[in-house]
Structures are given as structure tokens and as C-alpha cells.
Amino acid sequence: MNVSEIAAKAKEASYVLAALPPEAKDRALNAMACALRVHADEILQANQLDLQATKEAVEAGKMKPALYERLKLTRDKLETVIRGVEEMVELPDPVGQVLSATELDEGLNLYKISCPIGLIGVIFEARPDVVPQIAALTAKSGNAVVLKGGKEAQHTNDALAKVLQNALSTVPGYPPYALNLIHSREESAQMLALDKYFDLIIPRGGNSLLAYVKANTKIPVLGHADGVCHIYVARSADLQMTKQICTDAKTQYPSACNSVETLLLDEAWPEPFKKDLLEHLVKHGVELFGGEDIAKLAPVSGPVADWHTEYGEKKLSVKQVKNILEAVEHINRYGSHHTDCILTANHDEVQVFMDLVDSAGVYHNASTRFADGYRYGFGAEVGISTGKTHARGPVGLVGLTIYKYKLYGNGQIVADYVGPNAKPFTHRKLGSK
């Protein structure tokens, strides 16, 4: 079956999914979680095949080590994903929510109701845990999906998709072709051309992937290009808190898009504090890049080649700034509008930073690694959106819904509301229907 045929069937499935009751969707989630746990061994075995091939590519210099880390699926990581699917059952159904209700006139009531987007295409690189996460999110939000993973994770993706598709087939009333997987670049290009079927494309990968997708489709695109996250250490920052947060943000999972990539130090922060912080990072395996002023504080590997750099590993750009306004200017100029943080004890500085930094996530005294749908309580996420569309930041269940207007009348016609004797509209706010 070619991509156009898959998309046509998936589109039909999306209409069925939009009307599924919450109980059916939750049953689908439980079935998927159970199947993932039962078939964990074969999924991990498939992942080992992908890891071996990727390891050889890394050793040959054809792939970055960060890609290998993103590809790795451990038993603990899989169990975390499974628990996320199970916890999604407890979340409220995002579909059918009354967002607003207005009486236009007596007996003529307008409701704004949340509904699924429809058919979503997701193109992603390396991370195979994307498959069950997105399968669960689209199931709960009533969307159909076509997934296209990178060739480096093909064995793992195939195993996951097979397990999940078989699980969904056991749920009464759940339509076939709700969850689909394609493989090749040619199929990806065909998907991007099918604007008559797809309602949204979500790329999860680097800047080149996002640029390619945007240049080759008429379908709306939701995603982020880079994760150039910053931490600004203000002059009143507590040293121990700063060491703890910066270390977590850089070393807890360096290849994540919410890992900090640039550290901005206020010139007025005490020099002994700066030396202590930077030496602490170096002891934790972080390689520093900065100018001569930074080299006087700690060992650096050289100057920063480009302030808009996403290392994806234990490397960190470091710069001193005069004040909070210079920090904000740097972040808005060189950042990726993903997640940026200020460390300070000054409330006024917090408000300035929060208001002026133009990012999807703006933090105070917390690691940038919190930028995640699971940690936000969304159950999971389809990705991070740094754009300014209907969804921004981690895109969870609500981000996979749109809305429609439902008008309930009793024979009203527009002609009665125009002309010299026009009836007036009441436009009175109502409770939910």
C-alpha cells in the first residue's frame, strides 16, 4: 500500500476517532501499555540491532555520539514510557470541552467546543520512544497519525508499531489505520505532498529537518528547529543553587533539546563564585568555550564559534554580560525561543526577565530540563513548539486539539437581524451545554 492509500484510510479513521467516547480511548491506552510491557524483551532486542549499527557509524565518524544516546532504549526508559501511557488514562479527555458559550439571541446559542485536529504526520529522528508517546497522545486526543522515523531506529520503530497496532486491534470500535508507520525518505516526501489528507505535520529533529519540511509542504507545520537554551546567573544568585541547577541542566541528559547550551554570567556576580561554578562544571565533565575573560576563570577549549550553537553533548558556551538587559538581548538574539532561565534572588529581576525573554518557557531558579510534557503533567508530548501558533512549548493533549463552533437554533434566519427593524443580538455569556 502506498502512502496516499495509507493517508486516505487514516483520514477516514480520524472521523471515527473524533466521535469515540472517552471510555474507548482509555481502553486503547490500557491495551497499549499492557502490550508494551508484555513485549518489552522483543522491543529491546530490536533496539540492540539499531544500537549496534549506530555504534559502528559513530566509530566511523558518520554519526554524532549524541544520536547514539537518543536512540538507546533501556528497560527503565521503556517502563517510564509505559507508565506515562497509563497515567494518561487518568487525564481528562481534551475533546468535547466547552471553551466558551454565548447566547446570540433567545433560543440561538453558540458553543465553542474542542475537537481533534484530524490526521497528523510526525517525522522524527533517532528517538524510538517517540512512537509509543505519540501513539498514546493521538489515541487520547482522538487523532489519527502517520509516523516516519529515521532509518537508524527502523528495527525498534517497527517492533513498537507492530505491538501497538496489534493492541489497538483488540479494542472494540477502534478503527484500523489509526496508527501507521512509514519508512523511507521517498515516502516522507509523498506524505508532505498530501495536503488534502493531512491536517498537521510535526517534525522532531534538528534544524535541517524542520527547514526541509517547511520548504516541501503546504500542510501547517508545528515544531522547533533548535534547543539553544540559556541560563543567566544574575548578581544576586545563590552559589550552591547555581552549581546544582547548571550541572543538572547541562549533564543530566546533554543530548536533550532542553539541555542548557549557553551560560551567561553577570559581571557583578562575585569572581570567586564564577570560578567555583565553572570549576564545578569542568569536574562534571563539561567542556567550556569562551573568551579570554572566561579563560581567566577556568580552562576553556577555545572561543565560541557561534553563539547559536546546540552542542547536544557536555559542551557549554560561557559569556559575561553587564546586566539583565544585556542578557535578555543576547537570549532573544541568539536563542531558539525554547527554554531560558534566570537564577536570582531579586524579585524585580525575575519579572523583567519573565516579561522580556521571548521564549516558549521562561524559568526562575529551576533547571531548563523541566521543559517536558511529562514533567508538565501532560502525560507526554509530541514535541516542543517554539512558534506562535495554537500551541507553544511542550505540546501535549490540548495542543493536539482545535475547536469548532456549534450553533443551536430554533428556525432563526439572518434576515430578521438586518435592516431598519433588525432584531438585536443579546450576546450573553452562558454556562456549559
XYZ file of C-alpha atoms in Angstrom:
433
model
C 0.000 0.000 0.000
C 1.444 3.375 -0.978
C 1.485 6.497 1.216
C -1.520 8.083 -0.481
C -3.621 4.987 0.194
C -2.446 4.821 3.804
C -3.256 8.515 4.262
C -6.730 8.109 2.752
C -7.541 5.254 5.136
C -6.030 7.128 8.073
C -8.149 10.164 7.245
C -11.264 8.005 7.320
C -10.119 6.600 10.653
C -9.779 10.142 12.014
C -13.514 10.744 11.530
C -14.319 7.650 13.586
C -11.811 8.601 16.279
C -13.313 12.071 16.641
C -16.567 10.540 17.866
C -15.143 7.813 20.117
C -16.306 8.010 23.738
C -13.655 8.596 26.417
C -14.032 5.015 27.664
C -12.946 3.583 24.305
C -9.910 5.824 24.139
C -8.855 4.924 27.672
C -9.303 1.249 26.863
C -6.958 1.753 23.914
C -4.353 3.335 26.206
C -4.529 0.451 28.678
C -4.224 -2.063 25.848
C -1.137 -0.305 24.504
C 0.532 -0.102 27.926
C -0.138 -3.778 28.609
C 1.197 -4.847 25.200
C 4.386 -2.779 25.600
C 5.095 -4.412 28.951
C 4.376 -7.926 27.681
C 6.565 -7.474 24.596
C 9.356 -5.469 26.255
C 12.026 -8.092 25.555
C 11.468 -8.204 21.803
C 11.334 -4.388 21.639
C 14.665 -4.100 23.469
C 16.191 -6.802 21.264
C 15.168 -4.806 18.193
C 16.738 -1.716 19.739
C 20.023 -3.583 20.192
C 20.150 -4.196 16.442
C 19.797 -0.464 15.803
C 22.328 0.417 18.505
C 24.947 -1.906 17.053
C 24.625 -0.378 13.583
C 24.701 3.133 15.018
C 27.734 2.382 17.178
C 29.649 1.359 14.078
C 28.566 4.567 12.327
C 29.698 6.679 15.315
C 33.074 4.933 15.426
C 33.450 5.595 11.705
C 32.698 9.280 12.264
C 29.462 9.139 10.262
C 27.158 9.906 13.210
C 27.452 12.039 16.342
C 27.630 10.309 19.739
C 24.548 12.284 20.817
C 22.496 10.418 18.216
C 23.506 7.097 19.749
C 22.342 8.285 23.182
C 18.986 9.417 21.841
C 18.492 6.077 20.109
C 19.196 3.999 23.208
C 16.072 2.415 24.729
C 16.714 0.818 28.118
C 14.263 -1.237 30.160
C 13.919 1.626 32.647
C 13.310 4.114 29.856
C 10.674 1.855 28.305
C 8.989 1.386 31.672
C 8.881 5.172 32.130
C 7.159 5.472 28.751
C 4.669 2.745 29.717
C 3.830 4.484 32.986
C 3.292 7.678 31.015
C 0.761 5.885 28.812
C -1.017 4.510 31.877
C -1.081 7.877 33.609
C -2.672 9.411 30.531
C -5.789 7.372 31.284
C -6.271 9.486 34.403
C -6.089 12.769 32.493
C -9.335 14.461 31.429
C -10.467 13.909 27.860
C -9.406 17.020 25.900
C -12.175 16.516 23.327
C -15.678 17.916 23.779
C -14.683 20.607 26.252
C -16.817 23.762 26.165
C -14.346 26.589 25.662
C -16.999 29.294 25.552
C -20.782 29.580 25.281
C -22.750 32.592 24.071
C -26.453 33.276 23.618
C -26.766 35.187 20.347
C -30.480 35.606 20.913
C -33.138 33.774 22.844
C -33.076 30.176 21.609
C -29.950 30.736 19.478
C -26.885 29.510 21.364
C -23.282 29.286 20.138
C -20.743 26.896 21.688
C -17.010 26.716 21.058
C -16.081 23.043 21.511
C -12.684 21.360 21.484
C -12.214 18.641 18.864
C -9.340 16.583 17.388
C -7.142 18.105 14.706
C -7.675 15.074 12.453
C -4.777 13.371 10.668
C -1.296 14.225 11.905
C 2.021 13.326 10.295
C 5.057 13.089 12.552
C 8.594 12.930 11.170
C 11.244 12.218 13.786
C 14.894 11.282 14.133
C 16.552 8.646 16.305
C 14.389 8.581 19.459
C 12.198 5.439 19.259
C 10.324 6.302 22.465
C 8.537 8.856 20.286
C 6.447 6.032 18.801
C 4.548 4.961 21.964
C 4.376 8.523 23.275
C 2.721 9.874 20.156
C 0.565 6.782 19.748
C -0.806 7.404 23.247
C -1.267 11.152 22.774
C -3.103 10.754 19.484
C -5.280 7.974 20.910
C -6.344 10.086 23.894
C -6.923 13.193 21.756
C -8.849 11.298 19.062
C -6.406 11.869 16.191
C -5.102 9.503 13.544
C -1.367 9.559 12.886
C 1.245 8.546 10.322
C 4.746 8.219 11.790
C 8.005 8.446 9.856
C 11.095 7.563 11.869
C 14.762 7.722 10.992
C 16.417 4.701 9.383
C 18.798 4.439 12.357
C 15.842 3.315 14.535
C 13.965 1.222 11.987
C 14.101 -2.114 13.845
C 12.916 -0.512 17.090
C 10.213 1.541 15.394
C 8.885 -1.490 13.524
C 8.727 -3.553 16.708
C 6.972 -0.793 18.650
C 4.471 -0.034 15.890
C 3.591 -3.712 15.446
C 2.984 -4.181 19.179
C 0.844 -1.049 19.398
C -1.177 -1.747 16.250
C -1.966 -5.260 17.478
C -3.040 -3.849 20.839
C -5.385 -1.304 19.225
C -6.952 -4.021 17.066
C -8.296 -5.637 20.251
C -10.301 -2.542 21.222
C -13.934 -2.745 20.021
C -14.831 0.121 17.694
C -11.249 1.345 17.309
C -10.664 1.926 13.591
C -7.861 0.286 11.601
C -5.222 2.669 10.220
C -5.464 4.990 13.232
C -1.743 4.359 13.818
C 0.588 3.982 10.832
C 4.337 3.817 10.213
C 6.225 4.609 7.009
C 9.954 4.293 6.455
C 11.728 5.851 3.508
C 12.600 9.420 2.550
C 10.565 8.935 -0.598
C 7.510 8.068 1.492
C 8.193 11.088 3.677
C 8.227 13.346 0.616
C 4.972 11.797 -0.584
C 3.364 12.450 2.810
C 4.364 16.112 2.731
C 2.602 16.493 -0.618
C -0.721 15.129 0.665
C -2.276 18.333 1.977
C -5.717 17.010 1.014
C -5.409 14.402 3.782
C -3.049 15.706 6.454
C -4.075 18.477 8.834
C -0.746 18.984 10.617
C 2.896 17.925 10.282
C 5.144 17.730 13.342
C 8.893 17.366 12.719
C 11.018 16.205 15.678
C 14.689 16.613 14.891
C 17.336 19.138 14.008
C 17.196 22.417 12.143
C 17.818 20.765 8.772
C 14.769 18.520 9.197
C 12.488 21.424 10.087
C 13.809 23.501 7.193
C 13.260 20.606 4.787
C 9.704 20.027 6.000
C 8.727 23.691 5.808
C 10.180 24.016 2.297
C 8.379 20.957 0.972
C 4.803 21.098 2.210
C 1.650 23.202 2.183
C 0.470 21.472 5.349
C 0.707 23.509 8.584
C 3.922 22.663 10.481
C 4.375 22.646 14.254
C 7.783 22.179 15.840
C 11.111 23.631 16.862
C 14.385 23.878 14.983
C 16.979 24.137 17.758
C 17.272 23.866 21.504
C 19.689 26.681 22.273
C 18.724 27.158 25.915
C 20.310 29.719 28.252
C 20.843 30.207 31.957
C 21.539 33.750 33.133
C 23.250 33.953 36.529
C 22.282 37.317 37.991
C 24.339 39.232 40.528
C 22.233 38.033 43.484
C 22.251 34.324 42.539
C 22.959 31.818 45.295
C 26.175 29.908 44.554
C 25.102 26.442 45.713
C 21.763 26.660 43.924
C 23.528 27.884 40.781
C 26.007 24.984 40.811
C 23.232 22.464 41.307
C 20.918 23.838 38.601
C 23.605 24.448 35.981
C 25.076 20.994 36.467
C 21.668 19.363 36.120
C 20.738 21.443 33.076
C 23.971 20.502 31.266
C 24.852 16.981 32.420
C 21.625 15.194 33.405
C 20.864 14.443 29.712
C 23.170 16.529 27.475
C 21.618 15.448 24.165
C 18.122 16.666 25.096
C 16.783 19.768 23.370
C 16.132 21.377 26.782
C 19.736 20.990 27.947
C 21.430 24.345 28.579
C 23.876 25.365 25.835
C 24.883 28.896 26.886
C 25.720 30.204 30.358
C 25.522 33.970 30.877
C 27.298 35.303 33.968
C 26.553 38.766 35.323
C 29.797 40.751 35.617
C 28.798 41.819 39.136
C 28.452 38.232 40.410
C 31.490 37.669 42.675
C 34.531 36.356 40.820
C 35.196 33.569 43.370
C 31.639 32.349 42.713
C 32.264 32.294 38.967
C 35.472 30.304 39.390
C 33.780 27.859 41.758
C 30.838 27.331 39.377
C 32.961 26.826 36.263
C 35.422 24.516 38.030
C 32.449 22.523 39.345
C 31.122 22.101 35.793
C 34.550 21.050 34.499
C 34.801 18.434 37.266
C 31.495 17.038 35.984
C 32.943 16.588 32.519
C 31.731 19.804 30.902
C 33.965 21.339 28.222
C 33.834 25.137 28.300
C 34.063 27.610 25.421
C 34.519 31.345 25.930
C 36.682 34.417 25.536
C 39.843 35.484 27.343
C 37.841 36.721 30.325
C 36.351 33.253 30.809
C 39.756 31.603 30.305
C 40.990 33.568 33.349
C 38.275 31.902 35.440
C 38.536 28.294 34.237
C 40.057 26.157 31.459
C 38.399 26.685 28.076
C 38.797 24.747 24.837
C 38.649 27.884 22.745
C 36.392 30.785 21.806
C 32.724 30.346 20.931
C 32.456 29.841 17.175
C 28.743 30.625 17.032
C 26.507 31.741 19.905
C 23.596 29.972 18.222
C 25.124 26.544 18.858
C 23.278 23.460 20.083
C 26.044 21.108 21.218
C 23.900 18.191 22.327
C 26.783 16.976 24.500
C 28.808 18.083 27.518
C 29.960 21.338 25.974
C 28.927 24.803 27.098
C 29.320 28.344 25.780
C 30.064 30.881 28.528
C 29.811 34.673 28.388
C 29.852 37.557 30.846
C 27.181 40.249 30.496
C 26.902 43.686 32.075
C 23.350 43.355 33.352
C 19.975 41.680 32.906
C 19.066 43.742 29.831
C 22.211 42.618 28.022
C 21.391 39.042 28.994
C 17.860 39.361 27.616
C 19.153 40.929 24.403
C 21.616 38.075 23.925
C 18.972 35.409 24.544
C 16.416 36.954 22.196
C 19.075 37.396 19.508
C 20.909 34.075 19.671
C 18.448 31.742 21.389
C 15.939 29.437 19.764
C 12.918 30.615 21.817
C 12.829 27.222 23.526
C 13.553 27.476 27.268
C 15.632 30.058 29.145
C 16.238 30.606 32.848
C 17.313 33.286 35.305
C 18.973 32.479 38.636
C 18.406 35.344 41.049
C 17.090 36.302 44.478
C 15.805 39.647 43.204
C 12.050 39.684 42.533
C 12.221 42.711 40.229
C 14.806 40.984 38.043
C 12.568 37.932 37.818
C 9.683 39.989 36.478
C 11.871 41.796 33.923
C 13.334 38.521 32.671
C 9.974 36.723 32.550
C 8.344 39.565 30.615
C 11.129 40.368 28.132
C 12.516 36.967 27.163
C 10.604 35.757 24.090
C 10.689 32.007 24.653
C 8.141 29.219 24.999
C 9.462 28.511 28.506
C 10.895 31.175 30.834
C 12.135 29.874 34.188
C 13.265 31.231 37.544
C 15.636 29.215 39.729
C 14.904 25.883 38.020
C 16.674 23.637 35.540
C 15.786 24.019 31.864
C 15.375 20.231 31.799
C 11.864 20.686 33.225
C 10.672 21.696 29.737
C 8.912 18.429 29.019
C 5.319 17.342 28.517
C 5.551 14.526 31.052
C 7.027 16.817 33.715
C 4.389 19.445 32.957
C 1.680 16.878 33.676
C 0.612 16.463 30.044
C 1.254 12.704 30.166
C 3.729 13.049 27.292
C 4.362 15.361 24.373
C 4.576 15.198 20.594
C 7.370 17.747 20.732
C 8.259 21.292 21.691
C 6.810 24.158 19.688
C 8.816 27.376 19.618
C 6.484 29.035 17.124
C 3.451 31.146 17.858
C 0.627 29.024 16.531
C -2.211 27.460 18.524
C 0.313 25.552 20.698
C 3.618 26.601 22.271
C 6.148 24.838 24.476
C 5.651 21.122 25.184
C 2.695 20.045 23.034
C 0.521 17.569 24.894
C -3.118 16.580 24.637
C -4.580 20.078 24.457
C -2.072 21.003 21.751
C -3.458 18.169 19.625
C -6.933 19.624 19.650
C -8.514 22.501 17.816
C -12.104 23.664 18.114
C -15.322 24.001 16.194
C -18.346 26.240 16.697
C -21.692 24.547 17.320
C -24.766 26.711 16.854
C -28.108 25.501 18.246
C -31.167 27.348 16.950
C -34.907 27.082 16.513
C -35.622 28.301 12.992
C -33.779 31.642 13.164
C -32.729 33.334 9.918
C -30.216 36.145 9.314
C -32.815 38.316 7.520
C -34.516 39.001 10.853
C -31.302 40.566 12.186
C -30.638 43.097 9.405
C -32.413 46.205 8.109
C -34.286 49.013 9.847
C -36.334 46.658 12.025
C -33.496 44.278 12.830
C -33.755 42.197 15.968
C -30.855 42.889 18.360
C -28.375 40.211 19.385
C -28.132 39.562 23.123
C -24.545 38.140 23.075
C -24.998 36.878 26.635
C -22.425 34.531 28.107
C -23.819 31.117 29.038
C -22.787 28.179 31.169
C -21.663 24.910 29.559
C -24.003 22.792 27.476
